[in-house]
Coordinates of C-alpha atoms in Angstrom, one line a residue:
X1 CA 0.0 0.0 0.0
X2 CA 2.8 2.4 1.0
X3 CA 4.7 1.6 -2.2
X4 CA 1.7 2.1 -4.4
X5 CA 1.0 5.5 -2.9
X6 CA 4.6 6.5 -3.3
X7 CA 4.5 5.4 -6.9
X8 CA 1.3 7.4 -7.6
X9 CA 3.0 10.6 -6.2
X10 CA 6.1 10.0 -8.3
X11 CA 3.9 9.6 -11.4
X12 CA 2.1 12.8 -10.5
X13 CA 5.4 14.6 -10.2
X14 CA 6.5 13.4 -13.6
X15 CA 3.2 14.5 -15.2
X16 CA 3.6 17.9 -13.6
X17 CA 7.1 18.2 -15.0
X18 CA 5.8 17.5 -18.5
X19 CA 3.0 20.1 -17.9
X20 CA 5.6 22.6 -16.8
X21 CA 7.5 22.2 -20.1
X22 CA 4.5 22.8 -22.3
X23 CA 2.4 25.2 -20.4
X24 CA 1.7 28.5 -22.1
X25 CA 2.4 31.9 -20.5
X26 CA -0.4 33.6 -18.5
X27 CA -2.7 32.5 -15.7
X28 CA -4.8 29.4 -16.2
X29 CA -7.8 28.9 -13.7
X30 CA -7.6 25.2 -14.4
X31 CA -4.0 25.0 -13.3
X32 CA -4.8 27.0 -10.2
X33 CA -7.6 24.7 -9.4
X34 CA -5.4 21.6 -9.9
X35 CA -2.8 23.1 -7.5
X36 CA -5.6 23.5 -4.9
X37 CA -6.6 19.9 -5.2
X38 CA -3.0 18.6 -4.9
X39 CA -1.7 20.8 -2.1
X40 CA -4.9 20.8 0.0
X41 CA -4.8 17.0 -0.1
X42 CA -1.2 17.0 1.1
X43 CA -1.9 19.5 3.9
X44 CA -5.0 17.6 5.1
X45 CA -3.1 14.3 5.1
X46 CA -0.2 15.9 7.0
X47 CA -2.7 17.4 9.6
X48 CA -3.9 13.8 10.3
X49 CA -0.4 12.7 11.2
X50 CA 0.6 14.8 14.3
X51 CA 3.7 14.3 16.3
X52 CA 3.0 12.4 19.5
X53 CA 5.8 11.6 21.9
X54 CA 3.9 10.9 25.0
X55 CA 0.4 9.7 25.9
X56 CA -2.4 12.3 25.6
X57 CA 0.0 14.9 24.0
X58 CA 0.0 15.3 20.3
X59 CA 0.9 18.3 18.2
X60 CA 0.4 19.6 14.7
X61 CA 3.0 22.3 15.4
X62 CA 5.9 20.7 13.7
X63 CA 8.2 21.3 10.8
X64 CA 6.3 19.4 8.1
X65 CA 2.9 20.9 8.7
X66 CA 4.2 24.5 9.2
X67 CA 6.4 24.1 6.1
X68 CA 3.4 23.3 4.0
X69 CA 1.2 26.1 5.5
X70 CA 3.8 28.9 5.0
X71 CA 4.9 27.6 1.6
X72 CA 1.2 27.6 0.5
X73 CA 0.8 31.2 1.7
X74 CA 4.0 32.3 -0.1
X75 CA 3.9 30.3 -3.2
X76 CA 0.2 29.5 -4.1
X77 CA -2.3 31.5 -2.0
X78 CA -2.2 34.6 -4.3
X79 CA -3.1 32.5 -7.4
X80 CA -6.0 31.0 -5.5
X81 CA -7.2 34.5 -4.6
X82 CA -6.8 35.4 -8.3
X83 CA -8.8 32.3 -9.3
X84 CA -11.8 33.7 -7.4
X85 CA -11.2 37.3 -8.6
X86 CA -10.1 38.6 -5.2
X87 CA -6.8 40.1 -6.5
X88 CA -5.2 41.2 -9.8
X89 CA -1.8 39.5 -10.2
X90 CA -0.6 42.3 -12.4
X91 CA -1.0 44.7 -9.5
X92 CA 0.1 42.4 -6.7
X93 CA 3.4 43.8 -5.6
X94 CA 5.3 47.1 -5.0
X95 CA 7.4 46.6 -8.1
X96 CA 6.8 48.4 -11.4
X97 CA 6.1 45.1 -13.0
X98 CA 4.9 41.9 -11.4
X99 CA 5.5 39.3 -14.2
X100 CA 1.9 37.9 -14.3
X101 CA 2.7 36.0 -17.5
X102 CA 4.8 33.6 -15.4
X103 CA 1.9 32.6 -13.2
X104 CA 1.3 29.2 -14.8
X105 CA 5.0 28.2 -14.5
X106 CA 5.0 29.4 -10.9
X107 CA 1.8 27.4 -10.1
X108 CA 3.1 24.2 -11.6
X109 CA 6.6 24.5 -10.1
X110 CA 5.1 25.2 -6.7
X111 CA 3.0 22.1 -6.9
X112 CA 6.0 20.1 -8.0
X113 CA 7.8 21.4 -5.0
X114 CA 5.0 20.3 -2.7
X115 CA 4.8 16.8 -4.2
X116 CA 8.6 16.4 -4.1
X117 CA 8.7 17.2 -0.4
X118 CA 5.8 15.0 0.2
X119 CA 7.6 12.0 -1.5
X120 CA 10.6 12.7 0.6
X121 CA 8.7 12.8 3.9
X122 CA 7.3 9.3 3.0
X123 CA 10.9 8.0 2.6
X124 CA 12.4 4.9 4.1
X125 CA 12.7 6.5 7.6
X126 CA 8.9 6.8 7.8
X127 CA 8.4 3.2 6.8
X128 CA 11.0 1.5 9.1
X129 CA 10.4 0.1 12.5
X130 CA 11.6 2.5 15.2
X131 CA 14.3 1.1 17.4
X132 CA 15.3 2.9 20.6
X133 CA 18.2 5.1 19.8
X134 CA 20.6 7.6 21.3
X135 CA 21.3 9.2 24.6
X136 CA 18.5 10.5 26.9
X137 CA 20.2 13.1 29.1
X138 CA 22.0 16.1 27.6
X139 CA 25.8 16.1 27.8
X140 CA 26.8 17.5 31.2
X141 CA 28.7 20.4 29.7
X142 CA 26.0 21.4 27.2
X143 CA 24.3 24.1 29.3
X144 CA 27.6 25.6 30.2
X145 CA 28.6 25.6 26.5
X146 CA 25.4 27.2 25.4
X147 CA 25.6 29.9 28.0
X148 CA 29.3 30.7 27.2
X149 CA 28.6 30.8 23.4
X150 CA 25.5 32.9 23.9
X151 CA 27.3 35.5 26.0
X152 CA 30.3 35.6 23.6
X153 CA 28.2 35.9 20.5
X154 CA 26.1 38.8 22.0
X155 CA 29.2 40.6 23.3
X156 CA 30.9 40.3 19.9
X157 CA 27.7 41.3 18.1
X158 CA 27.5 44.5 20.2
X159 CA 31.2 45.2 19.9
X160 CA 31.1 45.1 16.1
X161 CA 28.3 47.7 16.0
X162 CA 25.2 45.6 16.6
X163 CA 24.1 48.1 19.2
X164 CA 23.2 50.4 16.3
X165 CA 20.8 47.8 15.0
X166 CA 18.9 47.8 18.4
X167 CA 18.6 51.6 18.7
X168 CA 18.6 52.7 15.1
X169 CA 16.1 52.4 12.3
X170 CA 15.6 49.0 10.9
X171 CA 17.5 48.2 7.7
X172 CA 17.7 44.6 6.5
X173 CA 20.1 45.7 3.7
X174 CA 22.5 47.0 6.3
X175 CA 22.2 43.7 8.2
X176 CA 23.0 41.6 5.2
X177 CA 25.9 43.9 4.1
X178 CA 27.5 43.6 7.6
X179 CA 28.4 40.0 7.0
X180 CA 30.5 39.4 10.2
X181 CA 28.0 41.2 12.5
X182 CA 25.2 39.3 10.8
X183 CA 27.0 36.0 11.5
X184 CA 27.1 36.7 15.2
X185 CA 23.5 37.9 15.2
X186 CA 22.5 34.6 13.6
X187 CA 24.6 32.6 16.0
X188 CA 23.1 34.3 19.1
X189 CA 19.6 33.6 17.7
X190 CA 20.3 29.9 17.0
X191 CA 21.9 29.5 20.5
X192 CA 18.8 31.1 22.1
X193 CA 16.6 28.6 20.2
X194 CA 18.7 25.7 21.4
X195 CA 18.8 27.1 25.0
X196 CA 15.0 27.3 25.2
X197 CA 14.5 23.9 23.6
X198 CA 17.0 22.4 26.1
X199 CA 15.5 24.2 29.0
X200 CA 11.9 23.3 28.3
X201 CA 12.8 19.6 27.6
X202 CA 14.9 19.7 30.8
X203 CA 11.8 19.9 32.9
X204 CA 10.5 16.7 31.4
X205 CA 13.9 15.0 31.6
X206 CA 14.7 16.5 35.0
X207 CA 18.1 17.6 34.0
X208 CA 18.1 21.4 34.3
X209 CA 20.8 23.1 36.4
X210 CA 21.7 26.7 37.3
X211 CA 23.4 27.2 33.9
X212 CA 20.3 26.1 32.1
X213 CA 18.3 28.8 34.0
X214 CA 20.8 31.5 33.3
X215 CA 21.0 30.5 29.6
X216 CA 17.3 30.8 29.3
X217 CA 17.5 34.2 31.0
X218 CA 20.1 35.4 28.5
X219 CA 17.8 34.0 25.8
X220 CA 15.0 36.2 27.1
X221 CA 17.2 39.3 26.9
X222 CA 18.1 38.4 23.3
X223 CA 14.4 38.1 22.4
X224 CA 14.0 41.6 23.6
X225 CA 17.0 42.8 21.6
X226 CA 15.7 41.1 18.4
X227 CA 12.2 42.6 19.0
X228 CA 13.7 46.1 19.3
X229 CA 15.9 45.5 16.2
X230 CA 12.7 44.7 14.3
X231 CA 13.9 41.4 12.7
X232 CA 10.5 39.7 12.7
X233 CA 11.7 36.6 11.0
X234 CA 14.4 35.9 13.6
X235 CA 11.9 36.7 16.4
X236 CA 9.4 34.3 14.9
X237 CA 12.1 31.6 14.7
X238 CA 12.7 31.9 18.5
X239 CA 9.0 32.0 19.2
X240 CA 8.3 28.9 17.0
X241 CA 11.0 27.0 18.8
X242 CA 9.5 27.8 22.2
X243 CA 5.9 26.9 21.1
X244 CA 7.2 23.7 19.5
X245 CA 9.1 22.7 22.7
X246 CA 6.0 23.3 24.8
X247 CA 3.7 21.5 22.4
X248 CA 5.9 18.3 22.6
X249 CA 5.3 17.9 26.3
X250 CA 2.9 20.3 27.9
X251 CA 0.2 21.7 25.6
X252 CA -1.9 20.3 22.8
X253 CA -1.7 22.3 19.5
X254 CA -4.5 21.2 17.3
X255 CA -5.9 22.8 14.1
X256 CA -8.1 25.3 16.0
X257 CA -5.2 26.5 18.2
X258 CA -2.9 26.6 15.1
X259 CA -5.4 28.7 13.2
X260 CA -5.5 31.2 16.1
X261 CA -1.7 31.3 16.3
X262 CA -1.5 31.8 12.5
X263 CA -3.9 34.7 12.6
X264 CA -2.0 36.4 15.4
X265 CA 1.3 35.7 13.6
X266 CA 0.2 37.1 10.2
X267 CA -1.3 40.1 12.0
X268 CA 1.9 40.8 13.8
X269 CA 4.0 40.1 10.7
X270 CA 2.1 42.8 8.8
X271 CA 2.2 45.3 11.6
X272 CA 5.9 44.7 12.3
X273 CA 6.8 46.1 8.9
X274 CA 5.6 49.6 10.1
X275 CA 6.6 49.3 13.8
X276 CA 10.2 48.5 13.2
X277 CA 10.7 51.7 11.2
X278 CA 9.2 53.8 14.0
X279 CA 11.3 56.2 16.0
X280 CA 9.7 55.0 19.2
X281 CA 11.8 52.0 20.3
X282 CA 10.0 51.4 23.5
X283 CA 8.3 48.0 24.0
X284 CA 4.9 49.4 24.5
X285 CA 5.3 51.8 21.5
X286 CA 6.3 49.0 19.1
X287 CA 3.5 46.7 20.4
X288 CA 1.0 49.5 19.8
X289 CA 2.3 50.0 16.3
X290 CA 2.3 46.3 15.5
X291 CA -1.4 45.8 16.4
X292 CA -2.6 49.2 15.1
X293 CA -5.4 48.4 12.6
X294 CA -4.1 51.1 10.4
X295 CA -0.9 49.2 9.9
X296 CA -2.6 46.0 8.9
X297 CA -2.6 44.8 5.3
X298 CA -3.9 41.6 3.8
X299 CA -1.4 38.8 3.1
X300 CA -1.8 39.4 -0.7
X301 CA -0.8 43.1 -0.2
X302 CA 2.0 42.6 2.4
X303 CA 5.7 42.2 1.8
X304 CA 5.0 38.4 1.5
X305 CA 3.5 39.3 -1.9
X306 CA 7.0 40.6 -3.0
X307 CA 8.3 37.1 -2.5
X308 CA 5.6 35.6 -4.7
X309 CA 6.4 38.2 -7.4
X310 CA 10.2 37.7 -7.2
X311 CA 9.5 34.0 -7.6
X312 CA 7.6 34.7 -10.9
X313 CA 10.6 36.9 -11.9
X314 CA 12.9 33.9 -11.5
X315 CA 10.9 32.1 -14.3
X316 CA 10.9 35.3 -16.4
X317 CA 14.6 35.9 -16.3
X318 CA 16.0 32.4 -16.1
X319 CA 17.2 30.9 -18.4
X320 CA 16.3 33.3 -21.2
X321 CA 18.0 36.4 -19.8
X322 CA 20.1 35.0 -16.9
X323 CA 21.5 31.5 -17.3
X324 CA 21.2 28.8 -14.6
X325 CA 23.8 28.9 -11.9
X326 CA 24.6 25.2 -12.5
X327 CA 24.9 24.3 -8.9
X328 CA 26.8 27.4 -7.7
X329 CA 24.0 28.5 -5.4
X330 CA 23.8 25.2 -3.6
X331 CA 27.6 25.0 -3.5
X332 CA 27.7 28.4 -1.9
X333 CA 25.1 27.3 0.6
X334 CA 27.2 24.3 1.6
X335 CA 30.4 26.3 1.8
X336 CA 28.5 28.8 4.0
X337 CA 28.2 26.2 6.7
X338 CA 31.8 27.0 7.7
X339 CA 32.2 30.7 8.4
X340 CA 34.5 32.6 6.0
X341 CA 35.0 29.4 3.8
X342 CA 32.8 30.7 1.0
X343 CA 34.7 34.0 0.8
X344 CA 38.0 32.1 0.6
X345 CA 36.8 29.8 -2.2
X346 CA 34.6 32.2 -4.2
X347 CA 36.4 35.1 -5.8
X348 CA 35.3 38.5 -4.6
X349 CA 34.7 39.6 -8.2
X350 CA 32.6 36.6 -9.1
X351 CA 29.4 38.5 -8.9
X352 CA 26.2 37.7 -6.9
X353 CA 26.5 34.5 -4.9
X354 CA 22.9 34.3 -3.7
X355 CA 19.6 34.1 -5.7
X356 CA 18.3 37.1 -3.7
X357 CA 21.2 39.2 -5.0
X358 CA 20.6 38.1 -8.6
X359 CA 16.9 38.9 -8.4
X360 CA 17.6 42.3 -6.8
X361 CA 20.0 43.2 -9.6
X362 CA 17.5 42.0 -12.3
X363 CA 14.4 43.6 -10.9
X364 CA 15.6 46.8 -9.1
X365 CA 19.0 47.4 -10.8
X366 CA 22.5 47.3 -9.4
X367 CA 22.3 50.7 -7.6
X368 CA 19.2 50.1 -5.6
X369 CA 19.1 51.2 -1.9
X370 CA 17.2 48.1 -0.8
X371 CA 17.4 44.4 -1.4
X372 CA 14.9 41.7 -2.4
X373 CA 14.5 38.4 -0.8
X374 CA 14.1 35.1 -2.6
X375 CA 12.1 32.0 -2.1
X376 CA 13.1 28.4 -1.9
X377 CA 11.4 27.7 -5.2
X378 CA 13.3 30.5 -7.0
X379 CA 16.5 29.5 -5.4
X380 CA 16.3 25.9 -6.6
X381 CA 15.0 26.8 -10.0
X382 CA 17.6 29.4 -10.7
X383 CA 20.4 27.0 -9.8
X384 CA 19.6 23.9 -11.9
X385 CA 16.1 24.2 -13.3
X386 CA 12.8 22.4 -12.7
X387 CA 14.3 19.0 -12.3
X388 CA 16.4 20.3 -9.4
X389 CA 13.2 21.7 -7.8
X390 CA 11.8 18.2 -7.7
X391 CA 15.1 16.5 -6.6
X392 CA 16.0 19.1 -3.9
X393 CA 12.5 19.2 -2.5
X394 CA 12.6 15.4 -2.2
X395 CA 16.0 15.6 -0.4
X396 CA 14.6 18.3 2.0
X397 CA 11.6 16.0 2.7
X398 CA 14.0 13.1 3.5
X399 CA 16.0 15.4 5.9
X400 CA 12.8 16.3 7.7
X401 CA 11.7 12.6 7.7
X402 CA 15.1 11.6 9.3
X403 CA 14.8 14.3 12.0
X404 CA 11.2 13.2 12.8
X405 CA 12.2 9.5 12.7
X406 CA 15.1 10.2 15.1
X407 CA 12.9 11.8 17.6
X408 CA 10.1 9.1 17.3
X409 CA 12.8 6.5 17.8
X410 CA 13.9 8.1 21.1
X411 CA 11.1 10.4 22.4
X412 CA 13.1 11.2 25.6
X413 CA 16.4 11.8 23.8
X414 CA 17.4 15.4 24.7
X415 CA 19.6 15.9 21.6
X416 CA 16.9 14.6 19.3
X417 CA 14.4 17.0 20.9
X418 CA 16.6 20.0 20.4
X419 CA 17.4 19.2 16.8
X420 CA 13.7 18.6 16.1
X421 CA 12.7 21.9 17.6
X422 CA 15.3 23.9 15.7
X423 CA 14.5 22.1 12.5
X424 CA 10.8 22.9 12.9
X425 CA 11.4 26.6 13.2
X426 CA 13.7 26.8 10.1
X427 CA 11.5 24.5 8.0
X428 CA 8.5 26.6 8.9
X429 CA 10.1 29.8 7.4
X430 CA 12.0 28.1 4.6
X431 CA 9.6 29.1 1.8
X432 CA 10.9 32.7 2.0
X433 CA 14.6 31.9 1.8
X434 CA 17.2 29.9 -0.1
X435 CA 18.3 26.4 0.7
X436 CA 21.2 27.8 2.8
X437 CA 18.6 29.0 5.3
X438 CA 17.9 25.4 6.5
X439 CA 21.2 23.7 5.9
X440 CA 23.4 25.8 8.1
X441 CA 21.3 25.8 11.4
X442 CA 20.7 22.1 11.3
X443 CA 24.4 21.3 10.7
X444 CA 25.4 23.8 13.4
X445 CA 22.9 22.5 15.9
X446 CA 24.0 18.9 15.3
X447 CA 27.6 19.9 15.6
X448 CA 27.2 21.8 18.9
X449 CA 25.3 18.9 20.4
X450 CA 27.9 16.4 19.2
X451 CA 30.8 18.6 20.4
X452 CA 29.3 18.9 23.8
X453 CA 29.1 15.1 24.1
X454 CA 32.7 14.7 22.8
X455 CA 34.0 17.3 25.3
X456 CA 32.1 15.7 28.2
X457 CA 33.5 12.2 27.4
X458 CA 37.0 13.7 27.2
X459 CA 36.7 15.5 30.5
X460 CA 35.3 12.4 32.1
X461 CA 38.3 10.3 31.0
X462 CA 40.7 13.0 32.2

């Protein structure tokens, strides 16, 4: 039965690939309806398969389900609104031109992306019996390591000029251009996510110590800093990791709860765009701005729509105007796992190294004062074309299946819990980023957890 379902999905993926090759330009209601049927079926099936580690506690707040929901909002929701006449795709973004003629290709490619990920999540890991694996307690030195690394990364971040991010006007372009400062900002955020995941799991495993409490306290301070900086995506990563941790052990998150959380999240996401540019950097002032009805916009009119438009732009420019990157984008993502390695390997005059930079140059010009983001779909397609979209989405699905399988195999394994929590947050937001967004944090989290066990064993022998 499992094999036949997997075969039918593979057949569907191949048919969609053929459809992509021969579809005409423009917007086809029939294709939009087909994408509704396929993606809604996948989402409903995923909703029926919650994560349940312990009796009476199950959650739909996990990486696979959140990945599908946010990917749907970013990649397909606007076309479904257009299907019912709710929006005009030619007027959907803040750009001078929104590339509406690429709608059909974007719809089919997005559906291929969903199906590929779905095939990956149904991989061998999901089908195998689940042996008991791994350690249960965290490495004795982990909480000390996390606290030390948190403090160091925050101090270095502030020392390199990060304090201006907190008290100045928000500028994502300045953040990206300040590569070293941005690295420490990211590290502090990741460590905070790990600290909270470890701390919350520690109550269940009864392994928290004084360092765990202090590390969580430092994490709370960092949440406040990220909030004042106005980086809503990083703030949401931390909040998702906290809610995921709680939902594994202490609270049920079902569809109703998830719908409420999603409504609050999208409301805050829209309001944050105005609040972070405000001169009032007080907590109460920013919260007031975030939830001010005058600052609210629909999803189709928010900055999320820019991502949908830039995805269409990828199909417009590649490969006719801009050639494929032929693996360079993925290679850069892998090199980026090790700090400074990419800059050593890639020549400084080699041109843009990320799909977001390529799209910014193509749509806004090389002298623009602000930068565009990308999407996981655009990132994969611009690298190696539609076949790579299917293959890479399948691999990403396999990665998630392994992370979920690892936790299901050992539901009380501290390290499996932390990795699952971190992966959930990054998979949840992956739709709006390139593949590097999810590769680096998962590898770093696994490395830090493994390093803590190695050091602990070494100290024990000494």
